[in-house]
Tab-separated table of C-alpha atoms and ligand atoms in Angstrom:
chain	number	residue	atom	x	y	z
A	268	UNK	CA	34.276	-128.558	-99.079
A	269	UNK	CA	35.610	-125.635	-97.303
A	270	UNK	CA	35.857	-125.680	-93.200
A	271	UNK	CA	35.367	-121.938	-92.729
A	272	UNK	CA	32.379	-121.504	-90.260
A	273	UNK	CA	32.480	-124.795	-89.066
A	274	UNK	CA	33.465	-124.760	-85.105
A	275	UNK	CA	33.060	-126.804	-81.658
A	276	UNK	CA	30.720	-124.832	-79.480
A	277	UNK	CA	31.157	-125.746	-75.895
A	278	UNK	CA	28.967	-124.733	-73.140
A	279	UNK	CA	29.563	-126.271	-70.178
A	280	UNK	CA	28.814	-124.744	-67.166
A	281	UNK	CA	32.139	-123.876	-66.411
A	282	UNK	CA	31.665	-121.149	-68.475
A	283	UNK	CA	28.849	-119.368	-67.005
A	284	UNK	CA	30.800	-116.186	-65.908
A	285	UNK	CA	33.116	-114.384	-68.017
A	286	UNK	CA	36.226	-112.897	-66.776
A	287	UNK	CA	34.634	-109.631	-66.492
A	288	UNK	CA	31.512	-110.519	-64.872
A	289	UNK	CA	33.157	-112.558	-62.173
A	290	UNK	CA	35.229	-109.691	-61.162
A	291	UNK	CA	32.042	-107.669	-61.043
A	292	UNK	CA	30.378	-110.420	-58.740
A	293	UNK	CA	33.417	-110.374	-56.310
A	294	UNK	CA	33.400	-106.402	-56.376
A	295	UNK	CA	30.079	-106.365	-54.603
A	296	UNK	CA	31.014	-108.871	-52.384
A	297	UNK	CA	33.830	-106.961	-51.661
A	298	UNK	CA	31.947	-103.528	-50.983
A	299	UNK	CA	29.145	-105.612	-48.830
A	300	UNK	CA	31.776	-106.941	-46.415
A	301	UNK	CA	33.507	-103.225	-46.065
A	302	UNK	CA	29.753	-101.991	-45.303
A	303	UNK	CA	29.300	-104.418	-42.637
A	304	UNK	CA	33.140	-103.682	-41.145
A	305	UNK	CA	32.114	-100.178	-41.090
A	306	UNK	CA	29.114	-100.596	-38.669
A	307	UNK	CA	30.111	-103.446	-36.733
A	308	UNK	CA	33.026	-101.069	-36.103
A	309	UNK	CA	31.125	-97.950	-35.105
A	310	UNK	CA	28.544	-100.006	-32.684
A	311	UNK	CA	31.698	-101.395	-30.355
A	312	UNK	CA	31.134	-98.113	-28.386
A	313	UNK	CA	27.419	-98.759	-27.663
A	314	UNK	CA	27.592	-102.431	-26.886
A	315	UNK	CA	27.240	-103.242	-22.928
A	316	UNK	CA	28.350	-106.582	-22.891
A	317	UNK	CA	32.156	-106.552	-22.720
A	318	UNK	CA	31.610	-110.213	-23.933
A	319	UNK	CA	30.593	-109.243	-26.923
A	320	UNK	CA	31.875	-105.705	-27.378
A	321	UNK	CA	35.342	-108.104	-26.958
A	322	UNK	CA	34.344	-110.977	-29.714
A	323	UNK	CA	32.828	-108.749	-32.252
A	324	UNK	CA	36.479	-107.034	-32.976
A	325	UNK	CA	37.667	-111.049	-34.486
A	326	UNK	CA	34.853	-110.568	-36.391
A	327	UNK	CA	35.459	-107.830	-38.436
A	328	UNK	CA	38.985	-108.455	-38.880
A	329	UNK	CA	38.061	-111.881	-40.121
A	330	UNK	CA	36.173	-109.807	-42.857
A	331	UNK	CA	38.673	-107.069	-43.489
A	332	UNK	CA	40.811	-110.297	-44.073
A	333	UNK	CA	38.374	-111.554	-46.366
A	334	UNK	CA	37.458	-108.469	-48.510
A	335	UNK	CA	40.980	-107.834	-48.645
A	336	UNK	CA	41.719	-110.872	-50.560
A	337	UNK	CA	38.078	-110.071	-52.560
A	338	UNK	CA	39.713	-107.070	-53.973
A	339	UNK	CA	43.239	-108.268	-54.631
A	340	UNK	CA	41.481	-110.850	-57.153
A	341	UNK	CA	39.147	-108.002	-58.358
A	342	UNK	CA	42.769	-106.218	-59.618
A	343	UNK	CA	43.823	-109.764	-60.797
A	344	UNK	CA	40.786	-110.151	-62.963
A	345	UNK	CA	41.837	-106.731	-64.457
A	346	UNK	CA	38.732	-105.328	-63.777
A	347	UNK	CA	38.140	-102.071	-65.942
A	348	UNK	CA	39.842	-99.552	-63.902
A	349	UNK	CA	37.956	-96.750	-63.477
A	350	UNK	CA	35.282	-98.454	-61.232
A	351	UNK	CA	37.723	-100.291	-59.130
A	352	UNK	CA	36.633	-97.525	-56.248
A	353	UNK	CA	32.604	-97.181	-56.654
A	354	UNK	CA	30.189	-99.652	-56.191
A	355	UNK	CA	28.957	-99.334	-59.741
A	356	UNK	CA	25.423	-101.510	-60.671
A	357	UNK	CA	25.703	-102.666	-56.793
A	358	UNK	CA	25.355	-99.077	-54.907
A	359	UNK	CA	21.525	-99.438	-54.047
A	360	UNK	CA	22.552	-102.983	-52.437
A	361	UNK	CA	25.432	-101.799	-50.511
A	362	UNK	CA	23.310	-98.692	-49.719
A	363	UNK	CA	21.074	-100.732	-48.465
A	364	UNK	CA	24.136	-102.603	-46.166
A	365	UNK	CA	25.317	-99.429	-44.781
A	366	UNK	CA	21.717	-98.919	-43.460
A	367	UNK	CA	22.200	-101.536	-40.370
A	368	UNK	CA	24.527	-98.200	-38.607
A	369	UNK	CA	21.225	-97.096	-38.231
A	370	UNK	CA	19.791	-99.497	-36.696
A	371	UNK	CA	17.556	-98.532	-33.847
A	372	UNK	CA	19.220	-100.401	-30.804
A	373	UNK	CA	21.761	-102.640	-29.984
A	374	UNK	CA	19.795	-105.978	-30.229
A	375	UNK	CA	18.160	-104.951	-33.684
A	376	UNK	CA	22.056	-104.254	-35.115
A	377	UNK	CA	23.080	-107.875	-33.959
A	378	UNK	CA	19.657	-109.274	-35.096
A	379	UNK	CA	19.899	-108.101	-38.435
A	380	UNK	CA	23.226	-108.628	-38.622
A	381	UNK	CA	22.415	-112.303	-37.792
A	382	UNK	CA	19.171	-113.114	-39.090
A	383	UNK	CA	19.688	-111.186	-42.564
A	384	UNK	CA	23.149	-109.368	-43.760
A	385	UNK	CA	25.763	-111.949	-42.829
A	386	UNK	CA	23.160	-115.092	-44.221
A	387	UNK	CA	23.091	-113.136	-47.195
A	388	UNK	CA	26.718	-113.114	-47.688
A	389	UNK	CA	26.929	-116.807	-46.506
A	390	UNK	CA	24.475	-117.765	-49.259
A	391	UNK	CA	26.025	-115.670	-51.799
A	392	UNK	CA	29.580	-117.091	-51.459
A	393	UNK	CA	27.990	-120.998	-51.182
A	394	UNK	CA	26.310	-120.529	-54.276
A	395	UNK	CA	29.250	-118.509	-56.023
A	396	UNK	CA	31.479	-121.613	-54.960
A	397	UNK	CA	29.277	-124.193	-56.054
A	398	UNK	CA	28.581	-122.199	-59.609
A	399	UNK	CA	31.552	-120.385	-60.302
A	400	UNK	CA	34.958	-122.224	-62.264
A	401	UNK	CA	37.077	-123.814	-60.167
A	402	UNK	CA	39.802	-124.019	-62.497
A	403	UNK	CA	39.843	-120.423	-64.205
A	404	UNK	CA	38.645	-119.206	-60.730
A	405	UNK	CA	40.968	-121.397	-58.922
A	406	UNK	CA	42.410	-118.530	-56.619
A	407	UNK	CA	39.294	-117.304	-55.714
A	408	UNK	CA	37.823	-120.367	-54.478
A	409	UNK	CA	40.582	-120.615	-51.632
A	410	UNK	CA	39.595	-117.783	-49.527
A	411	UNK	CA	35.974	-117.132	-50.246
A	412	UNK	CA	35.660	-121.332	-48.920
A	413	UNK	CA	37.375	-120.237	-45.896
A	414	UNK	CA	34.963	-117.216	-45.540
A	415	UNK	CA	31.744	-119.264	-45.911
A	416	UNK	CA	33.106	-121.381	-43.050
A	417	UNK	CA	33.867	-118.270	-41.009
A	418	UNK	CA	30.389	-116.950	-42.113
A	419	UNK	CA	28.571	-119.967	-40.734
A	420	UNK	CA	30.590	-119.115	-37.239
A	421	UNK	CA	29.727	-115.561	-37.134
A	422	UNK	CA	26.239	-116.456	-37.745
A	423	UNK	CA	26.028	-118.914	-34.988
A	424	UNK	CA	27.972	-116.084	-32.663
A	425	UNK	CA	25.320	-113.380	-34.006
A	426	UNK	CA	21.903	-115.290	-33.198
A	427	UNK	CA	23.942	-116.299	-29.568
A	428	UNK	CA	24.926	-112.656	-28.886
A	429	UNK	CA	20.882	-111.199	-30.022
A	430	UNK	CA	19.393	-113.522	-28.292
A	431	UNK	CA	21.526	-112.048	-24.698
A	432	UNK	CA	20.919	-108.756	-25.589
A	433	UNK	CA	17.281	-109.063	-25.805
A	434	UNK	CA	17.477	-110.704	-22.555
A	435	UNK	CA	18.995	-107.496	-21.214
A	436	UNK	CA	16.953	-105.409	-22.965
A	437	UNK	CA	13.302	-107.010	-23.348
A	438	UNK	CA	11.755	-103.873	-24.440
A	439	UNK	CA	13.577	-104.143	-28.091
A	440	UNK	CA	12.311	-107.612	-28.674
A	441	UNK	CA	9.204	-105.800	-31.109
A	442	UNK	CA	11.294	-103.567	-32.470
A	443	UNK	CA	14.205	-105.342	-33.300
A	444	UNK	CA	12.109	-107.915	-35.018
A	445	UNK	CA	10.292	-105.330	-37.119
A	446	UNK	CA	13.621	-103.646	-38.374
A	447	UNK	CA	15.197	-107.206	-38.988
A	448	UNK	CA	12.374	-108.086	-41.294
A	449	UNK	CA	12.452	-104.545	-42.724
A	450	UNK	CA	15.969	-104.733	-43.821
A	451	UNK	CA	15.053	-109.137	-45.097
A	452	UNK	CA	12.060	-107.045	-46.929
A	453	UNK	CA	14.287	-104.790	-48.276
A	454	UNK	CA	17.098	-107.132	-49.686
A	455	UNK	CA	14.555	-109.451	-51.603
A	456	UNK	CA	13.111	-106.572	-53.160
A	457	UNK	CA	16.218	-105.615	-54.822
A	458	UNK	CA	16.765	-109.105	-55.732
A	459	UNK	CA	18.645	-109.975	-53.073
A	460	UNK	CA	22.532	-110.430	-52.867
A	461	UNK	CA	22.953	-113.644	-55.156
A	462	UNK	CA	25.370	-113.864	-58.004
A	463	UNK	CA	23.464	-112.381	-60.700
A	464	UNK	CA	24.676	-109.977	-62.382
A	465	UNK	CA	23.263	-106.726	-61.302
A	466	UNK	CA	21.599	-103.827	-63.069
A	467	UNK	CA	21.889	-100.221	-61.981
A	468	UNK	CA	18.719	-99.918	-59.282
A	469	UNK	CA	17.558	-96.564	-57.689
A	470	UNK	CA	19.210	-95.461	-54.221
A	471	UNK	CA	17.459	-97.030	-51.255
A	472	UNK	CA	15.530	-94.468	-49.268
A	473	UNK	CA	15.399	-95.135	-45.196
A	474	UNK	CA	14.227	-98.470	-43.667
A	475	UNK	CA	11.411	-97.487	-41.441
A	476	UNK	CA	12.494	-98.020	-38.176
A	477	UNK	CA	16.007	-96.152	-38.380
A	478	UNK	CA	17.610	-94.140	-36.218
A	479	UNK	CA	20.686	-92.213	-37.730
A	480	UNK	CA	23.969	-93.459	-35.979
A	481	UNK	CA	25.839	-90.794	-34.350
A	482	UNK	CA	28.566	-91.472	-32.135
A	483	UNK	CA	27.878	-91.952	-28.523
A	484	UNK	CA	29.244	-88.753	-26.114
A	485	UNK	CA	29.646	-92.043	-23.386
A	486	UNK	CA	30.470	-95.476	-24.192
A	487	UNK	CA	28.124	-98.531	-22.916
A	488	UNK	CA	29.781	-100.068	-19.843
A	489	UNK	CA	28.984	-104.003	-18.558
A	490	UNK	CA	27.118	-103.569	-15.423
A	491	UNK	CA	28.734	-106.555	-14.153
A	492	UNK	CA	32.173	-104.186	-13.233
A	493	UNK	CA	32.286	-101.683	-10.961
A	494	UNK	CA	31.261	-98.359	-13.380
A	495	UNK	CA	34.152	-95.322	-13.072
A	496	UNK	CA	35.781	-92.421	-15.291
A	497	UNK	CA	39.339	-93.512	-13.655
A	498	UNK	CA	40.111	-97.018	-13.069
A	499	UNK	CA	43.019	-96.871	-11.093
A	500	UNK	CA	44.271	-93.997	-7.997
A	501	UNK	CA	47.629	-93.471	-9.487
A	502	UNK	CA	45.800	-91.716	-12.591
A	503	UNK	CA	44.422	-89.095	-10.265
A	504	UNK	CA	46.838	-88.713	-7.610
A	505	UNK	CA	50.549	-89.114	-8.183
A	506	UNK	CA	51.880	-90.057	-4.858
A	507	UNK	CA	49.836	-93.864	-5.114
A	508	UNK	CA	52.308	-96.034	-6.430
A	509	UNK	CA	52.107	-98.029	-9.759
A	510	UNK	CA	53.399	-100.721	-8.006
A	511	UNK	CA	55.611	-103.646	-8.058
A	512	UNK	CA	55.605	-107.952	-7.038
A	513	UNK	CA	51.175	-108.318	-6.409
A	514	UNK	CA	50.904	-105.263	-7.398
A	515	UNK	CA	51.633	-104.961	-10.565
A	516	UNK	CA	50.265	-108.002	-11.315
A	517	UNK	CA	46.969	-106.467	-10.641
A	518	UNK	CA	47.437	-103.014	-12.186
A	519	UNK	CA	48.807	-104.919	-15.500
A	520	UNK	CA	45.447	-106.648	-15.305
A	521	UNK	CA	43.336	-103.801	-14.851
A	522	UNK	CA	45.251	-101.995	-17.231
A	523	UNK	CA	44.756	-104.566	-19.802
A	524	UNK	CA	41.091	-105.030	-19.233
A	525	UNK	CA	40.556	-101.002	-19.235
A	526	UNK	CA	41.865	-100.726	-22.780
A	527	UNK	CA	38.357	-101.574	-23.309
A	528	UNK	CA	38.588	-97.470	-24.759
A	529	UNK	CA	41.161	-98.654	-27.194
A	530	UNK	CA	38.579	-101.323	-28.559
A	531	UNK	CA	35.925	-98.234	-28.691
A	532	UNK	CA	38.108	-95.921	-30.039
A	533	UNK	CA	39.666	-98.257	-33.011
A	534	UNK	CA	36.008	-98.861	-33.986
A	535	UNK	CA	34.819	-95.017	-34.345
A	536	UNK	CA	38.313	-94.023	-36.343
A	537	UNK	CA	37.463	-96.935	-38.594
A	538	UNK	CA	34.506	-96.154	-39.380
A	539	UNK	CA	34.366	-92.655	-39.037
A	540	UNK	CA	37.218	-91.979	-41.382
A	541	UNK	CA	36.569	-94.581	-44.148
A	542	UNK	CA	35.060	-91.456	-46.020
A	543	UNK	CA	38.886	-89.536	-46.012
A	544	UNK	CA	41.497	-92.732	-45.991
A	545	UNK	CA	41.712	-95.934	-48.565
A	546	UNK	CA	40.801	-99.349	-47.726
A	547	UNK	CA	44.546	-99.888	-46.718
A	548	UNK	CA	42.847	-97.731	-43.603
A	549	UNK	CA	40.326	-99.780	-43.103
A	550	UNK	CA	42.322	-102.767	-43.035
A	551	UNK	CA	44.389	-102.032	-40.602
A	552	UNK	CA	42.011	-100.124	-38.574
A	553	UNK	CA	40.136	-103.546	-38.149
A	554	UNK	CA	43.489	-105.528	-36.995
A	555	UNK	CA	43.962	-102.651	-34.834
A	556	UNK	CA	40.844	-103.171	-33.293
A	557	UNK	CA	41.115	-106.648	-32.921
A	558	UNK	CA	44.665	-106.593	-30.925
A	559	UNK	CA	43.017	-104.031	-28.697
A	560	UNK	CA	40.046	-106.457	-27.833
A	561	UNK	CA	42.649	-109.333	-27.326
A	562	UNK	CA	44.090	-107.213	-25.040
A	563	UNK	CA	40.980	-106.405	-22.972
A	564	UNK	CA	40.454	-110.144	-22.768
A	565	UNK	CA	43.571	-110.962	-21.484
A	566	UNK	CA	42.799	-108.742	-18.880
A	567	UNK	CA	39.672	-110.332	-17.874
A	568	UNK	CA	40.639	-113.469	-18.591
A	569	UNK	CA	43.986	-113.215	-15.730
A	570	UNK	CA	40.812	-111.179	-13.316
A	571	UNK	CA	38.718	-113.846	-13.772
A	572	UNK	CA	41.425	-116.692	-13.045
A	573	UNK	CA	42.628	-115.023	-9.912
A	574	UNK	CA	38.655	-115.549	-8.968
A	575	UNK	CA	37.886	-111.516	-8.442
A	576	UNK	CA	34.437	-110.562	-8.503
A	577	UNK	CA	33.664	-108.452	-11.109
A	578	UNK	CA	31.650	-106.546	-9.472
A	579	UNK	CA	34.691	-104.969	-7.714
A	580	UNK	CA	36.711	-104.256	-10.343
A	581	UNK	CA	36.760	-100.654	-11.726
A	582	UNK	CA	36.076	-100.007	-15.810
A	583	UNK	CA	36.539	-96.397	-16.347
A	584	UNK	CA	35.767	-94.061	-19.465
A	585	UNK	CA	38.327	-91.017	-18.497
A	586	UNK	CA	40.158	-91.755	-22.126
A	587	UNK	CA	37.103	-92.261	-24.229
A	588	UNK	CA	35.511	-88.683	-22.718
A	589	UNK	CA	38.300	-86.796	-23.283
A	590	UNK	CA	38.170	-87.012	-27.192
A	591	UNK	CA	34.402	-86.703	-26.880
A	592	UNK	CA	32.988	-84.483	-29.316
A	593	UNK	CA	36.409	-83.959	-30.844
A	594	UNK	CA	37.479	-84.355	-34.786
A	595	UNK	CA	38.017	-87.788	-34.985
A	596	UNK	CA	41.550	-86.906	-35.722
A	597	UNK	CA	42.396	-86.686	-31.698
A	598	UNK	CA	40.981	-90.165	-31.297
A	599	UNK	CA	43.631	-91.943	-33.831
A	600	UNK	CA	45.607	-89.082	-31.843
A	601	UNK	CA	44.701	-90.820	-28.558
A	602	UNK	CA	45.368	-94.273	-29.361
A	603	UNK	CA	48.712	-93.407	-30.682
A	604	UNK	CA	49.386	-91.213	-27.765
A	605	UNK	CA	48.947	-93.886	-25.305
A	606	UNK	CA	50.761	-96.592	-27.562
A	607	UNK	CA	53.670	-94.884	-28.453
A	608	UNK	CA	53.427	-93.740	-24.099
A	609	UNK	CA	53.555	-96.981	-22.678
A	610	UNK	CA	55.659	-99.069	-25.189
A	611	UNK	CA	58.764	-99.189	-23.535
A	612	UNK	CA	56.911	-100.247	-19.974
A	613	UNK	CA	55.970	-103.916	-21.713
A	614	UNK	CA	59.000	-105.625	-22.029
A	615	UNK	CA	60.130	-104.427	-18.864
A	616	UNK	CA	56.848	-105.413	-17.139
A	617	UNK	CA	56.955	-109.141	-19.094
A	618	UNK	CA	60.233	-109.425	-17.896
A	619	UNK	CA	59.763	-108.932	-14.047
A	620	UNK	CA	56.304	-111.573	-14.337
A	621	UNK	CA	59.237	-113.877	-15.346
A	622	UNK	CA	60.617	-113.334	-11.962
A	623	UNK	CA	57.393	-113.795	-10.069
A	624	UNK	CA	57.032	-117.070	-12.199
A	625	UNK	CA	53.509	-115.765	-13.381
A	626	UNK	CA	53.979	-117.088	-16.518
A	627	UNK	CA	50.362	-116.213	-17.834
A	628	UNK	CA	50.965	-112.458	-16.989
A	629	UNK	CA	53.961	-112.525	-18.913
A	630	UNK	CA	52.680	-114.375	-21.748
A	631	UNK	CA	50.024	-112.005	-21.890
A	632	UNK	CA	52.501	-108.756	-21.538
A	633	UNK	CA	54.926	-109.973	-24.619
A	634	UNK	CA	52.614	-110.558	-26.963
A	635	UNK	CA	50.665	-107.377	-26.222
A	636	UNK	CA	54.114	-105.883	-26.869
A	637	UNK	CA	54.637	-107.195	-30.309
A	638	UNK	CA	50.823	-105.706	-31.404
A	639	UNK	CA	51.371	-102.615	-29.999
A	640	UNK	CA	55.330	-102.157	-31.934
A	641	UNK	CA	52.397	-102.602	-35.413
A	642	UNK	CA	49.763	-100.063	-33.834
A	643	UNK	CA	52.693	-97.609	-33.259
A	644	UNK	CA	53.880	-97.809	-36.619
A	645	UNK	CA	49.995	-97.659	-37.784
A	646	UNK	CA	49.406	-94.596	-35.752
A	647	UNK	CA	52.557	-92.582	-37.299
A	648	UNK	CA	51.504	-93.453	-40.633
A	649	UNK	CA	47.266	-92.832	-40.799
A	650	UNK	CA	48.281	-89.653	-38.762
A	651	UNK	CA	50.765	-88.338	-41.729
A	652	UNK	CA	48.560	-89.417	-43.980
A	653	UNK	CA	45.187	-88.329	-42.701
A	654	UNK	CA	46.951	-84.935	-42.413
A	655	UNK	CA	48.058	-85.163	-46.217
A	656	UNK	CA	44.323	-85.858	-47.039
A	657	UNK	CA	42.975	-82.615	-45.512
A	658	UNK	CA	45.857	-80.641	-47.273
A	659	UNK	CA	47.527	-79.760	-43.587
A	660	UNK	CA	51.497	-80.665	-43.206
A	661	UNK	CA	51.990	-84.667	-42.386
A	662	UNK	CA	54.577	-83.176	-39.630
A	663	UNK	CA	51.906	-81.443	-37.661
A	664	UNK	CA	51.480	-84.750	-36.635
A	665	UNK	CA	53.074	-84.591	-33.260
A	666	UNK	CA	51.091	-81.897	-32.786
A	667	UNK	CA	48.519	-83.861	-32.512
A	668	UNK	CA	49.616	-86.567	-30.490
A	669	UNK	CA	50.986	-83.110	-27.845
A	670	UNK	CA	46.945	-82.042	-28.071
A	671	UNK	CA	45.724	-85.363	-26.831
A	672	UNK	CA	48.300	-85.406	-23.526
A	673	UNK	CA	46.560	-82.273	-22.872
A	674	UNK	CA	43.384	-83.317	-23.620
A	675	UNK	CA	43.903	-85.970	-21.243
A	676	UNK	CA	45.285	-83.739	-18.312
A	677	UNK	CA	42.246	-81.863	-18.642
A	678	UNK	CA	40.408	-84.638	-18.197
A	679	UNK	CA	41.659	-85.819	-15.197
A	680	UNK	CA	41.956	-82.291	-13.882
A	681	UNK	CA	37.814	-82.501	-13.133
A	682	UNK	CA	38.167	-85.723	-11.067
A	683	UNK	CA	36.290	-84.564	-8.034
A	684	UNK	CA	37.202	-85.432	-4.337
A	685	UNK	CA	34.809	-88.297	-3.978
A	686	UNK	CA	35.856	-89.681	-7.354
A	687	UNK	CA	39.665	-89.762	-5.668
A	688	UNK	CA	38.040	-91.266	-1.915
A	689	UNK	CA	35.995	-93.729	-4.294
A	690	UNK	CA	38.676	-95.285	-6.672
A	691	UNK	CA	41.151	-95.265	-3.907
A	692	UNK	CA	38.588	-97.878	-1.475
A	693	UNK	CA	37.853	-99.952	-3.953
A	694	UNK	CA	41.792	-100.337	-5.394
A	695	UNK	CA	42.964	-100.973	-1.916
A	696	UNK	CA	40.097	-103.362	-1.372
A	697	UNK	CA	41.034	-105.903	-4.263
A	698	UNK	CA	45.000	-105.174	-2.845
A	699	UNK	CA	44.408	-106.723	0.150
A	700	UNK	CA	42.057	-109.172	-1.248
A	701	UNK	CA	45.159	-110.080	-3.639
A	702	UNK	CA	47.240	-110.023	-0.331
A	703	UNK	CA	45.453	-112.768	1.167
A	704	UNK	CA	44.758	-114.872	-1.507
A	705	UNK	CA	48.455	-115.073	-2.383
B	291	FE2	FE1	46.619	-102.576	-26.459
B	292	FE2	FE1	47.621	-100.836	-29.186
């Protein structure tokens, strides 16, 4: 008897997904976490709440870090090529992502990012784990376990951080609401994000309730701090001293907690040049981000230790405004202006907290210095290449970094003589309060 067309057929669940149709599962995850990276970058600038304006940054870094690894597997799983880029079957769904930019305030962005987008993610990934191979898929399982653990944070951070901005703002609570079950509404009736394998579905017209995102002309500012455009006399008038010994301690802090505009700044030339650079951009742009909002903290963190009342502690905008309404080009400008400005000053600075024996000062300072030798290096590079994009010469480059000094200048060439009186009482207020209390 002949044994041609006998065979063992096998199917155990293990061999639900091919190795084509997992790859095209992890591509939409992939494209949903760069939507969300995008907004959550381009709200920093109109969240109050340095709080969370300061935690949100970890965020999406912890999901550049995870669709990073979703589309390094993607290439592993030798994905057909030519889609690699475009969201394919998924672009209604990640359409339908992108809409939360234009959200309608700031507690209906961190409600729907809390109550809907992020649980759909979380869901997606627990069920992927709990369905997909663990043996073919055996890389994949790694990361994506770590990023439903971080998911189930972020969620839990999300409903915390809604929940204080509707306190602040109690005339959103209806609104936010409605758009949050809008966008649920929205995601069900596509299917919602599951592991199915999608079909091609029309484009997703508006969710009612939008307002389109542009970017803020002033950034939000805590009320808790004392509200300026310059944060310190010396910017405005050259003959106050920078200081040294008390001093410094304090303008290192202040300093620190002002780069509150770097924070701001990395989360509008994210998002608002994903369109022109590759996700290596966006990558970086969201580490970028991150270190600045470390930064900030440590700030408030060595304010908040020395027991100084917010309330009299200056958080300016002069850096923000003067790249307002600019090309987006003069804010990477401005953040590698001031990087590549005040580089040399850190070691220096962490050196002499060594000799005041504030250790947390120069803690602070020397690891500040080690991000910002990366953000220099990032700021040379996107520049160069941002310039290559647009067809201009990669060397015109320093050109741009010379146009944001002057932007600057002229920026702190319309501080007005009450602005100078102003910033000058209040700095030599918290001196002398330092004075006595050490
Ligand atoms: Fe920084
Ligand atoms: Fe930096």
């Amino acid at each position: 008897m002949s044994q041609i067309g006998e065979y063992i057929t096998a199917r155990s669940p293990r061999a639900r997904w091919k190795r084509v149709d997992t790859a095209q599962i992890l591509k939409r995850f992939f494209f949903c976490e760069r939507s969300l990276i995008i907004s959550m970058s381009a709200w920093l600038p109109l969240i109050e709440s340095i709080d969370i304006k300061t935690a949100l940054p970890r965020l999406i870094w912890q999901n550049a870090q995870t669709a990073n690894a979703l589309r390094e597997r993607v290439f592993e799983l030798r994905f057909p090529n030519r889609t690699e880029e475009e969201e394919g079957p998924d672009r209604a769904l990640v359409a339908l992502f992108d809409q939360v930019k234009d959200s309608p305030s700031v507690p209906a962005f961190l409600l729907a990012l809390g109550k809907t987008l992020l649980p759909a993610l979380h869901d997606a990934y627990d069920e992927y784990l709990a369905t997909s191979d663990f043996i073919a898929d055996g890389p994949t399982h790694r990361f994506l376990k770590f990023a439903l653990n971080e998911k189930s944070e972020q969620i839990r951070s999300l409903q915390r951080w809604a929940d204080a901005a509707l306190a602040a703002s109690p005339n959103d609570r209806d609104g936010a609401s409605r758009w949050d079950v809008a966008m649920s509404a929205r995601i069900a009736a596509l299917g919602g994000m599951g592991v199915d394998l999608s079909t091609a579905q029309p484009e997703a017209t508006p969710v009612s309730g939008s307002r389109p995102y542009a970017i803020p002309e002033k950034p939000a500012r805590d009320p808790r701090f004392w509200p300026c455009r310059f944060y310190w006399p010396d910017i405005v008038d050259a003959n106050f001293p920078y200081g040294e010994g008390m001093k410094l301690q304090l303008r290192s802090a202040i300093s620190h907690l002002n780069e509150v505009w770097a924070v701001e700044t990395g989360g509008i030339i994210l998002s608002s040049l994903s369109h022109e650079l590759p996700w290596e951009w966006i990558n970086n742009a969201a580490r970028w981000t991150y270190d600045e909002a470390r930064h900030c903290q440590m700030g408030f963190e060595r304010l908040t230790e020395w027991e100084i009342d917010p309330a009299r502690v200056p958080l300016g905008t002069y850096i923000y405004d003067s790249a307002a309404g600019q090309d987006p080009i003069h804010r990477l400008g401005m953040l590698y202006f001031f990087e590549t400005k005040n580089i040399r000053n850190k070691s220096v600075r962490a050196g002499l907290f060594h000799t005041y024996g504030d250790q947390l000062s120069e803690h602070d300072m020397d690891f500040d210095w080690a991000d910002e030798t990366i953000h220099a290096g990032y700021g040379k590079h996107w520049l160069g290449e941002l310039l290559r994009v647009r067809g201009e010469d990669p060397a015109q480059s320093e050109n741009v970094r010379a146009r944001c000094g002057e932007l600057v200048k002229a920026c702190v060439a319309t501080a007005t003589p009450e602005e100078i009186e102003a910033i000058t009482r209040v700095a030599n207020s918290l001196i002398a309060e330092m004075g006595r209390a050490a």
